[in-house]
Amino acid sequence: MQPDYRRIVILTGAGISAESGLGTFRDKDGLWTKYDLRDVATPEGFARNPTLVHDFYNARRRNLLDAEPNAAHFALAELEQAWMARGRKITGADHDFLLVTQNVDDLHERAGSERLLHMHGELLKIRCENCGSIRECRTDIDIASVCPACELPGYLRPHVVWFGEMPFYMDRIQQALEACDLFISIGTSGNVYPAAGFVAEARRGKAHTVELNLEPSEGRSLFREAHEGPASEVVPLYASRLLAGEYTQMW
Ligand code: OAD
């Protein structure tokens, strides 16, 4: 008998954007092999050397503006559309779909995803540590940049979550994990909590759990089903099978 999935939560990581030309963190040549994350991804690092941190995010922002979504981003946007449309056709069905990304790039939204939460923030936004305002940002910033809202210099920072800071939207993500019956993790190494713990939370709620990754992640043994390969291949294939009601592996 085929499982009757209704509510899907998908978690993505840097691997889904790798084929768009954005580097991952922990692969060979990954960002954390070139930079010490304590210098560029912690509040203490920013306090010590804000210019280094701004330069790091300026370079990533420029790189992102040149990048395009790949087949995996498009497949998830199409899956969301089809899943929600299917729910609307079934009277009383409580279909739901949530895409949670650890990525700070905007490739999911450029591909058309709408039910999307950026738990680690967004590279194309800046936040003022003085007045708290959050604005779009497509240009370089530095320690002299002026906040467009409070007009003071020196308080802007990338709107990204650093190590030691609380990821965004945790309450909403928690609720979705408790309620979902299918959890899919894509292109993440499973090294960073709380995201690395989502599979265990989804399992507690009795969800089926699937990993789609280039290679088995740290948390591979926690998933009931796994498919290995580049995201641009495995994600469209898995999404089309899911929509067709063909499940490659049952639990
Ligand atoms: P990682 O760099 O830790 O892991 C990327 C994963 O993607 C690895 O398991 C790769 O095998 C896989 N991968 C690489 N290329 C792929 C491809 N073409 N298709 C599919 N999978 C591929 O990145 P994340 O797990 O996203 O946080 O890292 C999590 C967090 O650590 C990031 O959000 C960031 C980082 O430090 C903060 O900065 C707070």
Short mmCIF file of C-alpha atoms and ligand atoms in Angstrom, two decimals:
data_model
loop_
_atom_site.label_atom_id
_atom_site.label_comp_id
_atom_site.label_asym_id
_atom_site.label_seq_id
_atom_site.Cartn_x
_atom_site.Cartn_y
_atom_site.Cartn_z
CA MET A 1 0.00 0.00 0.00
CA GLN A 2 1.28 3.48 -0.79
CA PRO A 3 1.75 5.86 2.11
CA ASP A 4 -0.62 8.81 2.02
CA TYR A 5 1.74 11.71 2.59
CA ARG A 6 0.12 15.04 3.34
CA ARG A 7 2.61 17.33 5.02
CA ILE A 8 6.15 17.66 3.73
CA VAL A 9 9.09 19.44 5.31
CA ILE A 10 12.25 19.79 3.23
CA LEU A 11 15.59 20.93 4.61
CA THR A 12 18.26 22.14 2.21
CA GLY A 13 21.94 22.93 2.67
CA ALA A 14 24.86 24.19 0.64
CA GLY A 15 24.96 21.05 -1.54
CA ILE A 16 21.79 22.08 -3.40
CA SER A 17 23.51 25.27 -4.58
CA ALA A 18 26.90 23.68 -5.34
CA GLU A 19 26.06 23.13 -9.00
CA SER A 20 25.02 26.78 -9.25
CA GLY A 21 28.64 27.66 -8.51
CA LEU A 22 28.24 28.55 -4.83
CA GLY A 23 30.82 26.83 -2.64
CA THR A 24 29.87 24.46 0.15
CA PHE A 25 31.45 24.73 3.60
CA ARG A 26 32.97 21.37 4.48
CA ASP A 27 33.73 19.70 1.15
CA LYS A 28 37.28 19.65 -0.24
CA ASP A 29 37.88 23.32 -1.22
CA GLY A 30 34.87 24.30 0.96
CA LEU A 31 34.73 27.74 2.59
CA TRP A 32 35.74 26.41 6.00
CA THR A 33 38.94 24.96 4.53
CA LYS A 34 39.95 28.50 3.45
CA TYR A 35 38.60 30.58 6.33
CA ASP A 36 38.43 30.05 10.06
CA LEU A 37 34.72 30.20 10.84
CA ARG A 38 35.54 31.81 14.21
CA ASP A 39 36.88 34.81 12.28
CA VAL A 40 34.06 35.28 9.77
CA ALA A 41 30.97 33.58 11.20
CA THR A 42 30.78 34.53 14.87
CA PRO A 43 29.75 37.75 16.66
CA GLU A 44 33.19 37.73 18.35
CA GLY A 45 34.94 37.58 14.97
CA PHE A 46 32.88 40.53 13.74
CA ALA A 47 33.71 42.54 16.87
CA ARG A 48 37.43 41.75 16.41
CA ASN A 49 37.72 42.48 12.70
CA PRO A 50 34.55 43.81 11.03
CA THR A 51 36.40 44.63 7.80
CA LEU A 52 37.44 41.00 7.32
CA VAL A 53 33.85 39.87 7.92
CA HIS A 54 32.38 42.47 5.54
CA ASP A 55 34.91 41.49 2.86
CA PHE A 56 33.98 37.82 3.26
CA TYR A 57 30.24 38.48 2.84
CA ASN A 58 30.77 41.08 0.10
CA ALA A 59 32.63 38.46 -1.96
CA ARG A 60 29.90 35.86 -1.35
CA ARG A 61 27.20 38.42 -2.24
CA ARG A 62 28.93 39.26 -5.55
CA ASN A 63 29.28 35.57 -6.31
CA LEU A 64 25.57 35.03 -5.60
CA LEU A 65 24.50 37.84 -7.91
CA ASP A 66 26.26 36.00 -10.76
CA ALA A 67 24.72 32.61 -9.91
CA GLU A 68 21.52 31.00 -11.22
CA PRO A 69 19.20 28.41 -9.70
CA ASN A 70 19.77 24.85 -10.94
CA ALA A 71 17.45 21.95 -11.74
CA ALA A 72 17.17 20.98 -8.06
CA HIS A 73 15.88 24.43 -7.02
CA PHE A 74 13.35 24.38 -9.87
CA ALA A 75 12.22 20.85 -9.02
CA LEU A 76 11.43 21.87 -5.41
CA ALA A 77 9.46 24.93 -6.57
CA GLU A 78 7.46 22.74 -8.95
CA LEU A 79 6.91 20.13 -6.24
CA GLU A 80 5.53 22.80 -3.91
CA GLN A 81 3.10 24.08 -6.57
CA ALA A 82 1.91 20.60 -7.49
CA TRP A 83 1.64 19.46 -3.87
CA MET A 84 -0.45 22.41 -2.78
CA ALA A 85 -2.64 22.20 -5.91
CA ARG A 86 -3.24 18.52 -5.18
CA GLY A 87 -4.26 19.40 -1.61
CA ARG A 88 -6.77 21.97 -2.88
CA LYS A 89 -8.41 19.33 -5.12
CA ILE A 90 -9.00 16.92 -2.25
CA THR A 91 -11.81 18.33 -0.13
CA GLY A 92 -10.81 18.57 3.50
CA ALA A 93 -7.21 17.53 2.81
CA ASP A 94 -4.66 19.25 4.97
CA HIS A 95 -1.74 19.17 2.55
CA ASP A 96 1.13 21.32 3.63
CA PHE A 97 4.62 22.06 2.41
CA LEU A 98 7.50 23.87 4.05
CA LEU A 99 10.98 24.38 2.64
CA VAL A 100 13.52 25.26 5.32
CA THR A 101 16.90 26.28 4.01
CA GLN A 102 20.18 26.76 5.82
CA ASN A 103 21.40 28.59 2.74
CA VAL A 104 21.69 32.35 2.75
CA ASP A 105 21.44 32.53 -1.05
CA ASP A 106 18.16 33.42 -2.78
CA LEU A 107 18.20 30.65 -5.39
CA HIS A 108 15.09 28.91 -4.00
CA GLU A 109 12.98 32.05 -4.33
CA ARG A 110 14.40 32.82 -7.76
CA ALA A 111 13.32 29.31 -8.83
CA GLY A 112 9.79 30.06 -7.56
CA SER A 113 9.62 28.58 -4.05
CA GLU A 114 7.18 30.45 -1.79
CA ARG A 115 6.68 28.41 1.38
CA LEU A 116 10.28 29.00 2.36
CA LEU A 117 12.08 29.93 5.57
CA HIS A 118 15.73 31.02 5.68
CA MET A 119 16.75 29.73 9.10
CA HIS A 120 20.33 31.07 8.76
CA GLY A 121 19.33 34.45 7.29
CA GLU A 122 19.77 36.03 3.88
CA LEU A 123 22.90 37.28 2.19
CA LEU A 124 21.01 39.89 0.18
CA LYS A 125 19.82 41.63 3.35
CA ILE A 126 21.59 43.77 5.91
CA ARG A 127 20.57 44.55 9.47
CA CYS A 128 21.34 47.60 11.56
CA GLU A 129 22.56 46.74 15.04
CA ASN A 130 21.50 50.20 16.20
CA CYS A 131 17.88 50.47 15.03
CA GLY A 132 17.17 46.85 14.07
CA SER A 133 15.95 47.65 10.55
CA ILE A 134 16.44 45.01 7.86
CA ARG A 135 16.94 46.11 4.23
CA GLU A 136 17.68 44.58 0.85
CA CYS A 137 21.36 44.86 -0.04
CA ARG A 138 22.97 44.07 -3.39
CA THR A 139 26.15 46.09 -3.00
CA ASP A 140 29.30 45.87 -0.89
CA ILE A 141 29.14 47.27 2.62
CA ASP A 142 31.96 48.29 4.96
CA ILE A 143 32.45 49.68 8.45
CA ALA A 144 31.63 53.21 7.25
CA SER A 145 28.35 52.26 5.52
CA VAL A 146 25.37 54.28 6.72
CA CYS A 147 22.10 52.66 7.81
CA PRO A 148 19.36 53.87 5.43
CA ALA A 149 16.86 53.93 8.34
CA CYS A 150 18.63 55.57 11.31
CA GLU A 151 21.32 57.20 9.13
CA LEU A 152 24.15 56.22 11.48
CA PRO A 153 27.41 54.71 10.16
CA GLY A 154 29.11 51.64 11.57
CA TYR A 155 26.15 49.53 12.67
CA LEU A 156 25.36 47.47 9.57
CA ARG A 157 25.95 43.73 9.54
CA PRO A 158 24.96 40.94 7.18
CA HIS A 159 21.49 39.59 8.02
CA VAL A 160 22.88 36.10 8.54
CA VAL A 161 22.99 33.85 11.58
CA TRP A 162 26.45 33.31 13.02
CA PHE A 163 27.65 30.52 15.28
CA GLY A 164 26.46 31.25 18.80
CA GLU A 165 23.31 33.02 17.54
CA MET A 166 19.79 31.61 17.47
CA PRO A 167 18.55 30.55 14.00
CA PHE A 168 15.37 32.23 12.78
CA TYR A 169 11.79 30.83 12.72
CA MET A 170 12.53 27.95 15.11
CA ASP A 171 8.96 27.84 16.51
CA ARG A 172 7.39 27.55 13.07
CA ILE A 173 9.93 24.95 11.99
CA GLN A 174 9.36 22.94 15.15
CA GLN A 175 5.61 22.87 14.59
CA ALA A 176 6.02 21.80 10.98
CA LEU A 177 8.44 19.01 11.96
CA GLU A 178 6.04 17.68 14.57
CA ALA A 179 3.17 17.67 12.07
CA CYS A 180 4.92 16.40 8.94
CA ASP A 181 4.67 12.88 7.59
CA LEU A 182 7.54 13.21 5.11
CA PHE A 183 10.88 14.87 5.86
CA ILE A 184 13.49 15.24 3.11
CA SER A 185 17.00 16.51 3.73
CA ILE A 186 18.98 17.69 0.69
CA GLY A 187 22.63 18.67 0.29
CA THR A 188 23.56 19.11 3.92
CA SER A 189 26.37 17.40 5.81
CA GLY A 190 24.44 17.19 9.08
CA ASN A 191 27.18 18.90 11.08
CA VAL A 192 25.35 21.96 12.34
CA TYR A 193 22.58 22.00 14.95
CA PRO A 194 19.70 22.60 15.28
CA ALA A 195 19.20 21.67 11.59
CA ALA A 196 21.13 18.41 12.04
CA GLY A 197 18.56 17.39 14.67
CA PHE A 198 15.50 17.89 12.45
CA VAL A 199 15.56 14.30 11.17
CA ALA A 200 15.27 12.96 14.73
CA GLU A 201 12.41 15.37 15.49
CA ALA A 202 10.55 14.37 12.32
CA ARG A 203 11.02 10.71 13.22
CA ARG A 204 9.56 11.29 16.68
CA GLY A 205 6.45 12.56 14.91
CA LYS A 206 6.46 9.33 12.84
CA ALA A 207 7.46 10.96 9.56
CA HIS A 208 9.19 9.02 6.83
CA THR A 209 12.70 10.43 6.44
CA VAL A 210 14.73 10.73 3.24
CA GLU A 211 18.24 11.97 2.54
CA LEU A 212 19.26 13.18 -0.93
CA ASN A 213 22.96 13.99 -0.95
CA LEU A 214 26.10 13.58 -3.00
CA GLU A 215 27.42 11.16 -0.39
CA PRO A 216 26.15 9.78 2.93
CA SER A 217 26.02 12.62 5.47
CA GLU A 218 27.05 12.49 9.14
CA GLY A 219 23.47 11.64 10.03
CA ARG A 220 22.84 9.09 7.26
CA SER A 221 21.93 6.28 9.69
CA LEU A 222 19.03 8.36 11.04
CA PHE A 223 17.24 8.37 7.67
CA ARG A 224 14.98 5.54 6.55
CA GLU A 225 15.69 6.14 2.87
CA ALA A 226 18.64 7.70 1.04
CA HIS A 227 19.65 8.42 -2.54
CA GLU A 228 23.10 9.56 -3.53
CA GLY A 229 24.07 11.77 -6.44
CA PRO A 230 24.25 15.40 -7.53
CA ALA A 231 21.22 17.40 -6.43
CA SER A 232 20.45 18.48 -10.01
CA GLU A 233 19.78 14.80 -10.80
CA VAL A 234 18.46 13.18 -7.63
CA VAL A 235 16.08 15.96 -6.58
CA PRO A 236 14.08 16.20 -9.86
CA LEU A 237 13.93 12.40 -10.01
CA TYR A 238 12.74 12.03 -6.42
CA ALA A 239 10.19 14.85 -6.79
CA SER A 240 8.71 13.36 -9.96
CA ARG A 241 8.44 9.92 -8.34
CA LEU A 242 6.78 11.41 -5.29
CA LEU A 243 4.22 13.22 -7.42
CA ALA A 244 3.59 10.09 -9.46
CA GLY A 245 3.01 8.12 -6.24
CA GLU A 246 6.03 5.90 -6.94
CA TYR A 247 8.10 5.34 -3.85
CA THR A 248 11.52 3.89 -4.39
CA GLN A 249 11.79 2.47 -0.91
CA MET A 250 9.20 1.88 1.78
CA TRP A 251 9.75 1.85 5.48
P1 OAD B 1 28.26 21.56 4.21
O1 OAD B 1 29.34 22.16 3.38
O2 OAD B 1 28.59 21.18 5.60
O3 OAD B 1 27.71 20.25 3.50
C1 OAD B 1 27.35 20.23 2.15
C2 OAD B 1 26.83 18.84 1.80
O4 OAD B 1 26.40 18.88 0.45
C3 OAD B 1 27.89 17.73 1.89
O5 OAD B 1 27.31 16.61 2.59
C4 OAD B 1 28.16 17.37 0.45
O6 OAD B 1 28.44 15.99 0.26
C5 OAD B 1 26.87 17.74 -0.24
N1 OAD B 1 27.02 18.11 -1.64
C6 OAD B 1 28.05 18.74 -2.26
N2 OAD B 1 27.79 18.93 -3.56
C7 OAD B 1 26.56 18.40 -3.78
C8 OAD B 1 25.72 18.27 -4.92
N3 OAD B 1 26.10 18.72 -6.12
N4 OAD B 1 24.52 17.68 -4.78
C9 OAD B 1 24.12 17.22 -3.57
N5 OAD B 1 24.86 17.30 -2.46
C10 OAD B 1 26.06 17.89 -2.55
O7 OAD B 1 27.03 22.56 4.14
P2 OAD B 1 25.75 22.63 5.07
O8 OAD B 1 25.39 21.29 5.60
O9 OAD B 1 24.72 23.41 4.37
O10 OAD B 1 26.00 27.86 8.73
O11 OAD B 1 26.30 23.51 6.27
C11 OAD B 1 25.43 23.84 7.33
C12 OAD B 1 25.80 25.17 7.89
O12 OAD B 1 27.20 25.19 8.21
C13 OAD B 1 25.65 26.34 6.94
O13 OAD B 1 24.34 26.83 6.86
C14 OAD B 1 26.58 27.36 7.52
C15 OAD B 1 27.76 26.44 7.77
O14 OAD B 1 28.65 26.85 8.70
C16 OAD B 1 26.35 29.06 9.21
O15 OAD B 1 27.17 29.74 8.65
C17 OAD B 1 25.65 29.43 10.47
#
